Short mmCIF file of C-alpha atoms in Angstrom, two decimals:
data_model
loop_
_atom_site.label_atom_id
_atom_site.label_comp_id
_atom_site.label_asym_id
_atom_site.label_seq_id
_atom_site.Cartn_x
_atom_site.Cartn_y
_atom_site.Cartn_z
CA UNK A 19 -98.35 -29.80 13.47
CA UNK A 20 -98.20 -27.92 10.36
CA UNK A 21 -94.37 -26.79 8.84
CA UNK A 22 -92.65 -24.28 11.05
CA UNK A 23 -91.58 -21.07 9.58
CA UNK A 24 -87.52 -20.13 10.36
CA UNK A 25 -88.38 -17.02 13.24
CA UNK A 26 -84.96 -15.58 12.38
CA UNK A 27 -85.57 -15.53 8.11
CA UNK A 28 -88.88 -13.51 9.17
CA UNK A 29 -86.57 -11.07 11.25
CA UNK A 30 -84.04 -11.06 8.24
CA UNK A 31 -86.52 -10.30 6.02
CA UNK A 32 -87.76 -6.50 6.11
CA UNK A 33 -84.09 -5.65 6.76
CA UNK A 34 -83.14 -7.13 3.73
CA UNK A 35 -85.37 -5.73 1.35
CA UNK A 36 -84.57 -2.26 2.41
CA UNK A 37 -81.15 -2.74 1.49
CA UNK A 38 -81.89 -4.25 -1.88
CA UNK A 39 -84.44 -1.49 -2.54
CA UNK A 40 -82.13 0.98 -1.25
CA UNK A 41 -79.35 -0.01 -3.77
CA UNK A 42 -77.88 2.63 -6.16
CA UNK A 43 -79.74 1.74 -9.98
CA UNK A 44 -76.70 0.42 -12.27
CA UNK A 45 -76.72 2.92 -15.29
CA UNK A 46 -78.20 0.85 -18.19
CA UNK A 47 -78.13 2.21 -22.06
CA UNK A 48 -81.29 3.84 -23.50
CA UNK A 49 -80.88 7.42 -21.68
CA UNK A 50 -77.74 7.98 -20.24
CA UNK A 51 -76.50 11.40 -18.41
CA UNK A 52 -73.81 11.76 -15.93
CA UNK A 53 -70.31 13.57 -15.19
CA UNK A 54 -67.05 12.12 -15.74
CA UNK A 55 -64.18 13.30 -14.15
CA UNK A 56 -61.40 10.78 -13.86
CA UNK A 57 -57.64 10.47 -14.36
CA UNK A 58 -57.38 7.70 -16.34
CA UNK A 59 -56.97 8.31 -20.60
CA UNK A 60 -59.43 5.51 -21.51
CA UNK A 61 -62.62 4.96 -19.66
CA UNK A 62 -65.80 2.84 -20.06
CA UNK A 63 -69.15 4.95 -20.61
CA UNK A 64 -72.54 2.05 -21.70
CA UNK A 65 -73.36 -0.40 -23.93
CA UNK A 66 -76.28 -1.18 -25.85
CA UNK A 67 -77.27 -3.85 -28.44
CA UNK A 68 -78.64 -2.03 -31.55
CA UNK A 69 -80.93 -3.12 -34.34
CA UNK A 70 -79.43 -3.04 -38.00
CA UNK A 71 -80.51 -0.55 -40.18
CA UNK A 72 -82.69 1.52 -37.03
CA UNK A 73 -80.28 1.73 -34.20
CA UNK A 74 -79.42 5.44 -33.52
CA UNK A 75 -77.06 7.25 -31.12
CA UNK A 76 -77.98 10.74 -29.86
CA UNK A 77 -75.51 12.42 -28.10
CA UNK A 78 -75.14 16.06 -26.12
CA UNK A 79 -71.28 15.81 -25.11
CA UNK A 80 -69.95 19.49 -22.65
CA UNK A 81 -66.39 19.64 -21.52
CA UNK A 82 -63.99 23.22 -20.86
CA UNK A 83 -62.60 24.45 -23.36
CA UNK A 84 -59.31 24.48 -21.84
CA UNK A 85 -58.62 20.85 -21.90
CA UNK A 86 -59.19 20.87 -25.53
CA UNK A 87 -56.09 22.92 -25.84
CA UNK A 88 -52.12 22.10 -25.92
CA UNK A 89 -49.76 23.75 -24.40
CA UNK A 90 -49.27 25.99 -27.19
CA UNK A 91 -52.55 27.64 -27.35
CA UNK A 92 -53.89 26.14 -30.36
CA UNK A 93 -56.89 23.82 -30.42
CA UNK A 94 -55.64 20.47 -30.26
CA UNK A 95 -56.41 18.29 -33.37
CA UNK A 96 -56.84 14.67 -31.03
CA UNK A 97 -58.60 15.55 -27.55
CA UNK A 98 -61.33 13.83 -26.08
CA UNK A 99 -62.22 11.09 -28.38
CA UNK A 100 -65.39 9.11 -28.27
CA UNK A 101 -65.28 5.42 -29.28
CA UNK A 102 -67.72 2.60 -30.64
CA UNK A 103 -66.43 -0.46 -30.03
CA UNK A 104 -68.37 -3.61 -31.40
CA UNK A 105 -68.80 -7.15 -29.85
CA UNK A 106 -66.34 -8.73 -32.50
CA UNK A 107 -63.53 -10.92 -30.80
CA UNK A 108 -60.90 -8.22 -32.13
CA UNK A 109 -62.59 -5.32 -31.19
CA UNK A 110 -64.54 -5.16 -27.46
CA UNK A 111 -63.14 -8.28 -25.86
CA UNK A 112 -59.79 -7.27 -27.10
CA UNK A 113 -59.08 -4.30 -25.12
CA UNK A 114 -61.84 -4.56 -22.04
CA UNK A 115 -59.95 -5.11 -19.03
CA UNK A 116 -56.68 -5.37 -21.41
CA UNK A 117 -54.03 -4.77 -19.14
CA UNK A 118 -51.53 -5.37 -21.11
CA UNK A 119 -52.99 -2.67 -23.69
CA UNK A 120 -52.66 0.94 -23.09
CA UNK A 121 -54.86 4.04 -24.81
CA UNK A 122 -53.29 3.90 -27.86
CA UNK A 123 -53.33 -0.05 -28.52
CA UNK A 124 -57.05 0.31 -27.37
CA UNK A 125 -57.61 2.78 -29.80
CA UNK A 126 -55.68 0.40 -32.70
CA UNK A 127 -58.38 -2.15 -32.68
CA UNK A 128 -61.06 0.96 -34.18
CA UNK A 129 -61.86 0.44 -37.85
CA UNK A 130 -61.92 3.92 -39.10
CA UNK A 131 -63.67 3.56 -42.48
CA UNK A 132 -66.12 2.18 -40.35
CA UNK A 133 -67.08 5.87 -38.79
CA UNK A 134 -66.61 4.03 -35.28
CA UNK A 135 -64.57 7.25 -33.88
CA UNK A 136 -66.14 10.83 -33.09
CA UNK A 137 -63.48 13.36 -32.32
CA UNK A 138 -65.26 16.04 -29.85
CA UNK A 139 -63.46 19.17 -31.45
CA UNK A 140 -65.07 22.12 -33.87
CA UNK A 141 -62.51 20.47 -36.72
CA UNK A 142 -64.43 17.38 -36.47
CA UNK A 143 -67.98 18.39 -38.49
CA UNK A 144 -69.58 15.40 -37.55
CA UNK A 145 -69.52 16.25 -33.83
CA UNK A 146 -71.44 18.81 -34.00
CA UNK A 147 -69.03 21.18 -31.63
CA UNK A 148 -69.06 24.34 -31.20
CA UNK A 149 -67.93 26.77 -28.72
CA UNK A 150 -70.05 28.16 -26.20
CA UNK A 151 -69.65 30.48 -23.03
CA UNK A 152 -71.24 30.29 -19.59
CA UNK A 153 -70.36 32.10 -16.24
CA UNK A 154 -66.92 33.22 -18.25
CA UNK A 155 -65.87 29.55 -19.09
CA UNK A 156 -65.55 28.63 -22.37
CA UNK A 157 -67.07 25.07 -23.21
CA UNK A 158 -67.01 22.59 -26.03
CA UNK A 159 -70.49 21.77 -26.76
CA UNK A 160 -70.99 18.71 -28.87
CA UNK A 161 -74.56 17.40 -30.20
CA UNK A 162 -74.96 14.95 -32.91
CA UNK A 163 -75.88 11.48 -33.41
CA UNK A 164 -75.05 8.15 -35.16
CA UNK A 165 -76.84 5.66 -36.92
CA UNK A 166 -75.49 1.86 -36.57
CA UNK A 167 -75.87 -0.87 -39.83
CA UNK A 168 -74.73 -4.30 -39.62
CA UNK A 169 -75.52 -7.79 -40.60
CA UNK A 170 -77.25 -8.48 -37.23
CA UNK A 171 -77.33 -7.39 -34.28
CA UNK A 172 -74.46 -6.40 -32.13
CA UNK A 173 -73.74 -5.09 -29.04
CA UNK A 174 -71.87 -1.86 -28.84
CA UNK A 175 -69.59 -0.36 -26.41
CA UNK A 176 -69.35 3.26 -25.96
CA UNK A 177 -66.11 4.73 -24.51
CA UNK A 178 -64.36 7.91 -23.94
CA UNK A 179 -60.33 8.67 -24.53
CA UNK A 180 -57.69 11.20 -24.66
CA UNK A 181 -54.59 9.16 -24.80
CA UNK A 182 -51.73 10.90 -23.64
CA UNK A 183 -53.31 13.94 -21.66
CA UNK A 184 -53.92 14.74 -18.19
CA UNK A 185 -57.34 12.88 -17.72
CA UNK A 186 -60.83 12.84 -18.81
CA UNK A 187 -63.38 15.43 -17.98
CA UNK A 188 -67.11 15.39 -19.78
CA UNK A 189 -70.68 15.92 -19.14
CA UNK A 190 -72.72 13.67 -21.07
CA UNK A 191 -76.33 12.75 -22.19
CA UNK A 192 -76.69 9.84 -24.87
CA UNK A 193 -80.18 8.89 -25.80
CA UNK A 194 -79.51 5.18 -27.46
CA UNK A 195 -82.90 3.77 -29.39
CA UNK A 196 -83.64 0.94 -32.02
CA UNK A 197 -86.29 2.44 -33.84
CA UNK A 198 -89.66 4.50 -33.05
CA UNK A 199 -91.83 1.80 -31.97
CA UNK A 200 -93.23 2.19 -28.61
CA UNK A 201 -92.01 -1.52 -28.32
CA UNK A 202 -88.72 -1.32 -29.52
CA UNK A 203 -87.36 2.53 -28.99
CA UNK A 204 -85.56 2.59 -25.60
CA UNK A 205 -85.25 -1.04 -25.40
CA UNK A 206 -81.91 -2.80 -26.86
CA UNK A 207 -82.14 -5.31 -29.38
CA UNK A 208 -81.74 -8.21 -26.76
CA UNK A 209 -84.91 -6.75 -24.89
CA UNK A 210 -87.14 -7.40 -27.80
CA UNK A 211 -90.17 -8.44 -26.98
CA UNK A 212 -89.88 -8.65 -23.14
CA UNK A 213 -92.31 -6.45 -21.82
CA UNK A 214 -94.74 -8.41 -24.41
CA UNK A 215 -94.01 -11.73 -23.03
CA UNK A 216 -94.99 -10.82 -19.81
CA UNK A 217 -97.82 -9.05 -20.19
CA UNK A 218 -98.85 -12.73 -21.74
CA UNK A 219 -98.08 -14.31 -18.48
CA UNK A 220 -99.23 -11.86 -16.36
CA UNK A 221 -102.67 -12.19 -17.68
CA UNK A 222 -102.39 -16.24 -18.01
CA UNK A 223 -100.92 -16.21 -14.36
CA UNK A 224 -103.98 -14.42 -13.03
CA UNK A 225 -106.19 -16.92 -14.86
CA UNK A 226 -105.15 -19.69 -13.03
CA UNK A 227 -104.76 -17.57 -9.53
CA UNK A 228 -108.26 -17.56 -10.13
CA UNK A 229 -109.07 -20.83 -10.69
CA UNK A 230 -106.83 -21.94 -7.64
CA UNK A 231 -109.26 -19.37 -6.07
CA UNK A 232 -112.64 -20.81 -7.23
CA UNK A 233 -111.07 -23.99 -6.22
CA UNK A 234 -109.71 -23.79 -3.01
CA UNK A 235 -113.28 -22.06 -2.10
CA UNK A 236 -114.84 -25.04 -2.75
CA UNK A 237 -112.40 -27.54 -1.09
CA UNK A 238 -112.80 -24.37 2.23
CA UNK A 239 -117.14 -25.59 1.43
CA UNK A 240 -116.20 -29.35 2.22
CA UNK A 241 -113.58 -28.64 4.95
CA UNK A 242 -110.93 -29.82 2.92
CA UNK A 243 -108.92 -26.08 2.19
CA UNK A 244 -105.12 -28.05 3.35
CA UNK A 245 -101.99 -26.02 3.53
CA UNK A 246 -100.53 -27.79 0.18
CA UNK A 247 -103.63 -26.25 -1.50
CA UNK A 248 -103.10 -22.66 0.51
CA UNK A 249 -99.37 -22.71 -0.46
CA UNK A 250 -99.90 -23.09 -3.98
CA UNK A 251 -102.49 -20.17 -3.93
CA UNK A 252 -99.94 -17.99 -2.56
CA UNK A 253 -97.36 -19.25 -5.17
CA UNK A 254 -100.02 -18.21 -7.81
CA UNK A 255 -101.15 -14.68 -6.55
CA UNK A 256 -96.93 -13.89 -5.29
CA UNK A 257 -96.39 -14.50 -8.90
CA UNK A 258 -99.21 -12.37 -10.39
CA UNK A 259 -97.91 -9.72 -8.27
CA UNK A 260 -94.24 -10.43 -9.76
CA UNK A 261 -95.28 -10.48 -13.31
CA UNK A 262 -97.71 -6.99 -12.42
CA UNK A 263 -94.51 -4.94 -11.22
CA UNK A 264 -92.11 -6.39 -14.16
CA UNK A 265 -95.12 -4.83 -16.48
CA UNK A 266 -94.67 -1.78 -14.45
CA UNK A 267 -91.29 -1.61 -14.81
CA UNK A 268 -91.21 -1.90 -18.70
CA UNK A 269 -93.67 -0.15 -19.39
CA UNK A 270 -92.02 3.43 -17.46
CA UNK A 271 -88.95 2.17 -19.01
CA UNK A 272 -90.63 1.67 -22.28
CA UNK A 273 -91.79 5.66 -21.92
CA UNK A 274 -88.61 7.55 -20.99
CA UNK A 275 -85.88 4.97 -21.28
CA UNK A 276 -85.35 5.22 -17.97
CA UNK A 277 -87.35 3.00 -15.37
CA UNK A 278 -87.32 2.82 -11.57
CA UNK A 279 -85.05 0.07 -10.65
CA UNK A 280 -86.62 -0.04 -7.40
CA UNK A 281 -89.64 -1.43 -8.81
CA UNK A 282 -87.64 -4.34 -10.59
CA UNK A 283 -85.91 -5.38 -7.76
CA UNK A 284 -88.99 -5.64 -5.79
CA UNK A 285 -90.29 -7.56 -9.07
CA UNK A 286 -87.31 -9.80 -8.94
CA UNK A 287 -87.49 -10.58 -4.70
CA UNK A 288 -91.64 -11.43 -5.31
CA UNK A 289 -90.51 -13.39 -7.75
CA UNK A 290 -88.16 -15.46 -5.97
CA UNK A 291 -90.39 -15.53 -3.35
CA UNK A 292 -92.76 -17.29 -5.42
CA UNK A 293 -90.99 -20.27 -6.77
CA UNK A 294 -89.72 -21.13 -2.61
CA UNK A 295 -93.07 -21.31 -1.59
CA UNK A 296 -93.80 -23.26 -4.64
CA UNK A 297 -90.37 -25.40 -4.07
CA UNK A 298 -91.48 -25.65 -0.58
CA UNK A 299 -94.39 -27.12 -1.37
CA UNK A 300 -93.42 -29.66 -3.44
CA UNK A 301 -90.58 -30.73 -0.39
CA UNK A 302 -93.79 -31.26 1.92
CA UNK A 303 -96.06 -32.67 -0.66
CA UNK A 304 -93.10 -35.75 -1.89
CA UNK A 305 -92.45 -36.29 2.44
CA UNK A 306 -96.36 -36.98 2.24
CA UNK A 307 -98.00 -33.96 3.98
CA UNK A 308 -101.72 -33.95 3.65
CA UNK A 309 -101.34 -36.94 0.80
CA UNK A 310 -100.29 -39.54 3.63
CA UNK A 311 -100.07 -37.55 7.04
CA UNK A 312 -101.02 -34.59 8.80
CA UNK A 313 -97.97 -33.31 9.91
CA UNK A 314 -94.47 -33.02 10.03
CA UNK A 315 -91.87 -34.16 12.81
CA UNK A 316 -90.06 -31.50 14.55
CA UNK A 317 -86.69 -32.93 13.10
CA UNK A 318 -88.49 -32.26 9.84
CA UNK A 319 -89.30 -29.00 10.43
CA UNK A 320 -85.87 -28.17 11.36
CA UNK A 321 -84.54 -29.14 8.84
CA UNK A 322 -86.78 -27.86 5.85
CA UNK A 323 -86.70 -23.92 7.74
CA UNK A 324 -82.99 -24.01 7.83
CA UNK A 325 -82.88 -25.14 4.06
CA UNK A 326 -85.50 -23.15 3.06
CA UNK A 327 -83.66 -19.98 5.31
CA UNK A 328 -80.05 -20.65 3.59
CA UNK A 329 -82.26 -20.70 -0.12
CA UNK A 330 -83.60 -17.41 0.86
CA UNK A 331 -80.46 -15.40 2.03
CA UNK A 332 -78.42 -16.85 -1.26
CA UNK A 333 -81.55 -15.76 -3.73
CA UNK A 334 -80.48 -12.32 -1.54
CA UNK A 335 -77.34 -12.40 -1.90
CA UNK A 336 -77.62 -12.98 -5.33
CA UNK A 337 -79.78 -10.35 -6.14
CA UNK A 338 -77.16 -7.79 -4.07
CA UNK A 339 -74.01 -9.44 -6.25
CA UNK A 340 -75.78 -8.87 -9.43
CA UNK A 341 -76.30 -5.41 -8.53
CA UNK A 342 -73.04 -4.02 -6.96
CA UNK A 343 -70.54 -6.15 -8.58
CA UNK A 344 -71.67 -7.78 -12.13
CA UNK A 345 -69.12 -5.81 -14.83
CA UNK A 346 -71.36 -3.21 -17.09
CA UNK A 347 -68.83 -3.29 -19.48
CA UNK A 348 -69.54 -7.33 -19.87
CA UNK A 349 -72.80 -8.79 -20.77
CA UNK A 350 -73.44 -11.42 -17.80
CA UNK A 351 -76.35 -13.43 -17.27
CA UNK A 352 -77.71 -14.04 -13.61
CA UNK A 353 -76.47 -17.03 -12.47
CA UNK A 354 -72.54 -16.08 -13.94
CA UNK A 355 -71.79 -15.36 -10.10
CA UNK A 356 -70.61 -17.18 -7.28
CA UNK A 357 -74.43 -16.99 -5.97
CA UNK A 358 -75.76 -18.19 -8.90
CA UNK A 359 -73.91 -20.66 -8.79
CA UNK A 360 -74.88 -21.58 -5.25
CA UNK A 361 -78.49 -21.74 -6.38
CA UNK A 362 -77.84 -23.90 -8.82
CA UNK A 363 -75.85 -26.57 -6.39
CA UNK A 364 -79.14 -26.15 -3.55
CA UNK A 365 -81.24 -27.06 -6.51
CA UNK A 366 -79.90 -30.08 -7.00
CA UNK A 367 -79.45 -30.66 -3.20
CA UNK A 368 -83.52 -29.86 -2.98
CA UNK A 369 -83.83 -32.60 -5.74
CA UNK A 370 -82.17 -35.05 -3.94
CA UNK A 371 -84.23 -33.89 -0.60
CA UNK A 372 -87.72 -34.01 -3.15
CA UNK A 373 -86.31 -37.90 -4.51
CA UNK A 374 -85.94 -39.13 -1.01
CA UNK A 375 -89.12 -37.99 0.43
CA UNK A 376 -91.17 -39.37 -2.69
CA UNK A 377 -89.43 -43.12 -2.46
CA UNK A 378 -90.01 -43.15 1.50
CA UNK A 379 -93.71 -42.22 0.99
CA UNK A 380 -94.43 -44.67 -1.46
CA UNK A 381 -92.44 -47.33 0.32
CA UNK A 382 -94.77 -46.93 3.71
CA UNK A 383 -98.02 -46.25 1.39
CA UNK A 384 -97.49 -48.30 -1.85
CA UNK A 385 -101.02 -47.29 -2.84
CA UNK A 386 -100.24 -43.91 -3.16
CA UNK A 387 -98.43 -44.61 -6.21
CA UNK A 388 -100.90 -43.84 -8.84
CA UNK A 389 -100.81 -39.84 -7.06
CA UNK A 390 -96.39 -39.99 -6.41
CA UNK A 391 -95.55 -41.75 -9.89
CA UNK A 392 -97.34 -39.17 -12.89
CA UNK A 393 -96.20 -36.12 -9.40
CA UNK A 394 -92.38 -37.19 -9.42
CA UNK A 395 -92.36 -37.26 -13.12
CA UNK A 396 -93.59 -33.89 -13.78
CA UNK A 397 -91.68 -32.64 -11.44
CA UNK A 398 -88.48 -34.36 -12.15
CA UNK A 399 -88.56 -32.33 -15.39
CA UNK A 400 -89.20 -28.83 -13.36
CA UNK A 401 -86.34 -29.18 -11.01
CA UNK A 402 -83.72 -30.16 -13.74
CA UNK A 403 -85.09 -27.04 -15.79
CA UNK A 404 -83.67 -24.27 -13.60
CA UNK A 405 -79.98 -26.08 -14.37
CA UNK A 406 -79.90 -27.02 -17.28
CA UNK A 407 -81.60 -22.93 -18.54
CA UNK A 408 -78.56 -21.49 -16.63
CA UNK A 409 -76.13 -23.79 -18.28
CA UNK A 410 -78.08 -22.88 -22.54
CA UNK A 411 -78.50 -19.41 -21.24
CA UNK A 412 -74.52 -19.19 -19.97
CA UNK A 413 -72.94 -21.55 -23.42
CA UNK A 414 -75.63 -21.70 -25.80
CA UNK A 415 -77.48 -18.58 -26.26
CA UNK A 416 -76.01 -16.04 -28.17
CA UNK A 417 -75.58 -12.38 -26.20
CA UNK A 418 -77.59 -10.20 -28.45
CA UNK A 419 -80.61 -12.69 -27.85
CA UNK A 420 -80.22 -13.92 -24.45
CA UNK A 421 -82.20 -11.72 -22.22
CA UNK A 422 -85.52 -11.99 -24.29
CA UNK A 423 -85.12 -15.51 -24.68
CA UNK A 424 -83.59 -16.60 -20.69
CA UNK A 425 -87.14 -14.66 -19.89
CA UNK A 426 -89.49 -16.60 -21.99
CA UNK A 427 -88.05 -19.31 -20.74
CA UNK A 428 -87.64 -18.73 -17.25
CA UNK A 429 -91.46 -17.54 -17.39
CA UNK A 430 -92.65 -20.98 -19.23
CA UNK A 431 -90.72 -23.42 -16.20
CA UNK A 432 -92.74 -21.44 -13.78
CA UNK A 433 -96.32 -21.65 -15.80
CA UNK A 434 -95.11 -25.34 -16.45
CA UNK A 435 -95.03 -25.85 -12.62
CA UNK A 436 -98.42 -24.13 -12.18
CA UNK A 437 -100.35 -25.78 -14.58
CA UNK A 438 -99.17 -29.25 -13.85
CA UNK A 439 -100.53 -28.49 -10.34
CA UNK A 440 -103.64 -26.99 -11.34
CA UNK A 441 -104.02 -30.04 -14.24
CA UNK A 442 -102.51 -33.03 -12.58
CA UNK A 443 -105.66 -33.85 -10.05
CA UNK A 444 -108.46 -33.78 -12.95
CA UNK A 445 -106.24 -37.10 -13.73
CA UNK A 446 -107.39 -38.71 -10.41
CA UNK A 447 -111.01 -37.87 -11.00
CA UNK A 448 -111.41 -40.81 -13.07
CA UNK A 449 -111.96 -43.68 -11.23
CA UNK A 450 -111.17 -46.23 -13.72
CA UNK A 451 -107.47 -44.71 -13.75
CA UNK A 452 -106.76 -43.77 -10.85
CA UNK A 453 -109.57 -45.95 -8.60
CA UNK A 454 -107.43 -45.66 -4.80
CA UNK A 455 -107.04 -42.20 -5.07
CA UNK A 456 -110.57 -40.88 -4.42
CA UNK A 457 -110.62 -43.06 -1.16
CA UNK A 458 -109.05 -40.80 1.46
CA UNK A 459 -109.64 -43.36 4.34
CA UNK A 460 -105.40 -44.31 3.94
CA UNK A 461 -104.68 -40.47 4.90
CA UNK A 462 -103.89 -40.92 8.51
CA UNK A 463 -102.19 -38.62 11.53
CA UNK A 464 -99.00 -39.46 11.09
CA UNK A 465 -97.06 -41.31 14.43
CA UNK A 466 -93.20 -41.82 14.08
CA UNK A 467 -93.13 -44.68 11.87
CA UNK A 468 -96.07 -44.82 8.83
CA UNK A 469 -98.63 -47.31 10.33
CA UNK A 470 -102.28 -46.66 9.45
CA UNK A 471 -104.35 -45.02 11.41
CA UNK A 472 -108.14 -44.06 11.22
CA UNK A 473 -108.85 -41.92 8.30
CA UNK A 474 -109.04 -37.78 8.63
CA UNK A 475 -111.92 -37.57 6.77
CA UNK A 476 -115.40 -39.68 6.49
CA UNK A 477 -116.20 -41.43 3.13
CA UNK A 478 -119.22 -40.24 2.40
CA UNK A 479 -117.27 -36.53 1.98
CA UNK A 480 -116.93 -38.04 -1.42
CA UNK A 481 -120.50 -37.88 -2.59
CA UNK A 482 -119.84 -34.67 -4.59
CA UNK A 483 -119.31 -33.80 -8.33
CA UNK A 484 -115.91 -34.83 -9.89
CA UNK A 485 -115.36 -31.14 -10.64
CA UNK A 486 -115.46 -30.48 -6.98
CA UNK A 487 -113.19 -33.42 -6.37
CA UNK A 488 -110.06 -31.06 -7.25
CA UNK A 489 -107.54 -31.59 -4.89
CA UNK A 490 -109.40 -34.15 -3.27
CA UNK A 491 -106.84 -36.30 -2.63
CA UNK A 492 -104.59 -33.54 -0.80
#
C-alpha cells in the first residue's frame, strides 16, 4: 500500500488556516496610521530601515490642544516629543526594553545636532504645528517630514514621549519611503530587491512545473506515473502557487505601502506546504519506495504521518508565534523563536530518519547504489542548508541586509532541491554510467524482509527513447 496520510492533520488543517488567516496584520513601516492613547511617557511607534541620501519621513501628527498645556495656561515648551532613534549600540538597543532607564535617560541617548528630535508644538517650526479647531476642540495639527543621511543604511526607530506628564495621546499617519522608484518607495532598505527575486523564481519555478508536467505525462503513456513522481509535481506546482501570492503580496504592497497580510500568510503556509511534501518525498524515496518496493509497512506509515503531523503543527505554530509575539520594536528573523528552533532540531531528526533509510536500502539492494550514492549526496547538502541559513541569517548577516538576502537564499535551497530532482535521472540515461539502473527487473513488491521478487514491470517497457526514460528508474 501506498503512504498513509495522518486523518487527524487533514481535520487540523482547515481549522488552522482560518486562524492564521484570521490573525490581526502586525503594523509594519511604509504607511503607518493609528491612535495612541496610553499612560505610559515613552512609547514605541515603527521602525524602518532607510536608504542614505533618499530615505524620507512624512508625517501628519493630531493631538488636543489641552495636553499641550501646563498647568499655568501657557503652551508648554517640551510636550509630546517625537524621537528617531538609530540602530547604533548607544542609541536603540540602549534604551529598548531598558528597564532600568526611565523617559528622561531614554531621551539622553538622542544626538541633538543630529535633528533626531521633533518637538510637536507651534514653537517648534520644523513641525509644522499649528492650531486648528473641530467640533469646539482645539487640536495641535502637525505635518512635516524628514529626510535621513548616513554612511549606510540603518534602521530607525520611531518613538513618541512626554516625560513627566500625564500620558500620551496622538493620532498619527507616517508615510516612510526610500526613494521614488516603484521598486524601492514603500519598501525599507532591507527589502531591496525582494519582490524582484521572486518574480525570478516564480517564473523559473513554473518552468520546471512544466517540465515535471510534460514528464510525468509521458511516464502516465508507459504506465509508469509512481507516487514519488506525483509528489514531486505537487511540490513543484504548491510552490508556483507560493511564489504567485508572495508576487501578489509585493506588488499591492509595492503600490500603497500597505499590503494584505492575509495574502502573505497564505503565501508563507503554501510554502511550507511545499517543502513537506518535497521532504516527504525524499523520506519514502531513501526507505526505497518505488526505487526497491512498492509499498510501505504499516509500522512505516505510522510512523512517517505522525512525523510528518508534528512537522506540520510546529511550521503552524511557528507561523502563529511569529505573528502574535515576535517584538516590532526588534528586528528578528524567523527561526529566533522557540518554534524555529523546533524546526531546526526535526530537521536534523528527518536527516537522521533520510540516513537510515538510504544505508538499509542499499544494504538489501547493493545494486541500487549507482541511483542512492550521487541521491544521498545531493541531498545531504539540501538538508544541512535549512540549518546552517538559520544559523548565517541569525550571527552572520547584518540586519539592514538580512531579509533580502535570507530570501534569495531560502528561494535558491528550494530551486536547488527541484532541479537536482528534475536533473539527477538524465544521469542514469547513460548506460555506460549508470548500466543497472535502466533494468527495473530488481524493483520488486516488497515482503517483510528485502528478498527479490518478480519484477513490477516487463523489460521490454524499456524499448523507448532515453528522453522518455526520465524517471525510469522510479
Amino acid at each position: 500500500m501506498e503512504p498513509q496520510r495522518a486523518p487527524a492533520l487533514r481535520r487540523l488543517l482547515p481549522p488552522l488556516l482560518l486562524l492564521l488567516l484570521s490573525l490581526p496584520p502586525r503594523a509594519r513601516a511604509k504607511y503607518v496610521r493609528g491612535n495612541l492613547s496610553s499612560k505610559e511617557d515613552w512609547v514605541f511607534l515603527t521602525r524602518f530601515c532607510f536608504l542614505s541620501d533618499y530615505g524620507r519621513l512624512d508625517f501628519r501628527f493630531r493631538y488636543p490642544e489641552l495636553l499641550a498645556r501646563n498647568i499655568c495656561g501657557l503652551q508648554a515648551k517640551c510636550c509630546q516629543n517625537i524621537l528617531l532613534y538609530f540602530d547604533d549600540p548607544s542609541q536603540w538597543p540602549a534604551v529598548y526594553k531598558a528597564g532600568d532607564k526611565d523617559c528622561l535617560a531614554k531621551e539622553s541617548v538622542i544626538r541633538p545636532e543630529n535633528n533626531q528630535v521633533i518637538n510637536l508644538t507651534t514653537q517648534y517650526a520644523w513641525s509644522g504645528c499649528q492650531v486648528v479647531s473641530e467640533e469646539g476642540t482645539r487640536y495641535l495639527s502637525c505635518s512635516s517630514g524628514r529626510s535621513f543621511r548616513s554612511v549606510r543604511e540603518r534602521w530607525w526607530y520611531i518613538a513618541l514621549s512626554k516625560c513627566g506628564g500625564d500620558g500620551l495621546q496622538l493620532e498619527y499617519e507616517m508615510v516612510l519611503t526610500n526613494g521614488k522608484s516603484f521598486w524601492t518607495r514603500h519598501f525599507s532598505a532591507d527589502e531591496f530587491g525582494i519582490l524582484e527575486t521572486d518574480v525570478t523564481f516564480l517564473l523559473i519555478f513554473i518552468l520546471i512545473f512544466f517540465l515535471s508536467c510534460y514528464f510525468g505525462y509521458l511516464l502516465k503513456g508507459r504506465q509508469l506515473l509512481h507516487t514519488t513522481y506525483k509528489m514531486f509535481m505537487a511540490a513543484a506546482g504548491v510552490e508556483v502557487l507560493s511564489l504567485l501570492f508572495f508576487c501578489i503580496y509585493w506588488g499591492q504592497y509595492a503600490t500603497d505601502g500597505i499590503g494584505n497580510e492575509s495574502v502573505k500568510i497564505l503565501a508563507k503556509l503554501l510554502f511550507s506546504s511545499s517543502f513537506l511534501i518535497f521532504l516527504l518525498m525524499l523520506i519514502l524515496l531513501g526507505k526505497g519506495f518505488t526505487v526497491t518496493r512498492g509499498r510501505i509497512s504499516h509500522a512505516g506509515s505510522v510512523k512517517l504521518s505522525v512525523y510528518m503531523t508534528l512537522y506540520t503543527l510546529t511550521h503552524v505554530v511557528l507561523l502563529i508565534y511569529e505573528a502574535e509575539f515576535f517584538d516590532p520594536g526588534q528586528v528578528l528573523y524567523t527561526y529566533e523563536s522557540p518554534a524555529g528552533y523546533g524546526l531546526i532540531g526535526l530537521q536534523v531528526a528527518a536527516y537522521v530518519w533520510f540516513c537510515y533509510a538510504v544505508l538499509v536500502s542499499l544494504r538489501h539492494f547493493p545494486e541500487k547504489q549507482p541511483f542512492y550514492v550521487p541521491f544521498f549526496a545531493a541531498y545531504t547538502l539540501w538538508f544541512f542548508a535549512v540549518p546552517v541559513m538559520a544559523l548565517i541569517a541569525n550571527f552572520g548577516i547584518p540586519k539592514w541586509a538580512r531579509e533580502k538576502i535570507v530570501n534569495g537564499i531560502q528561494l535558491g535551497i528550494h530551486l536547488y532541491a527541484h532541479g537536482v530532482f528534475l536533473i539527477l535521472p538524465f544521469l542514469f540515461c547513460i548506460p555506460t554510467a549508470f548500466p543497472t539502473i535502466l533494468d527495473l527487473s530488481t524493483l520488486p513488491l516488497p515482503p517483510p524482509t528485502f528478498c527479490h521478487h518478480r519484477p513490477l514491470f516487463r523489460k521490454k517497457q524499456l524499448g523507448w527513447h532515453r528522453v522518455k526514460l526520465f524517471f525510469f528508474f522510479f
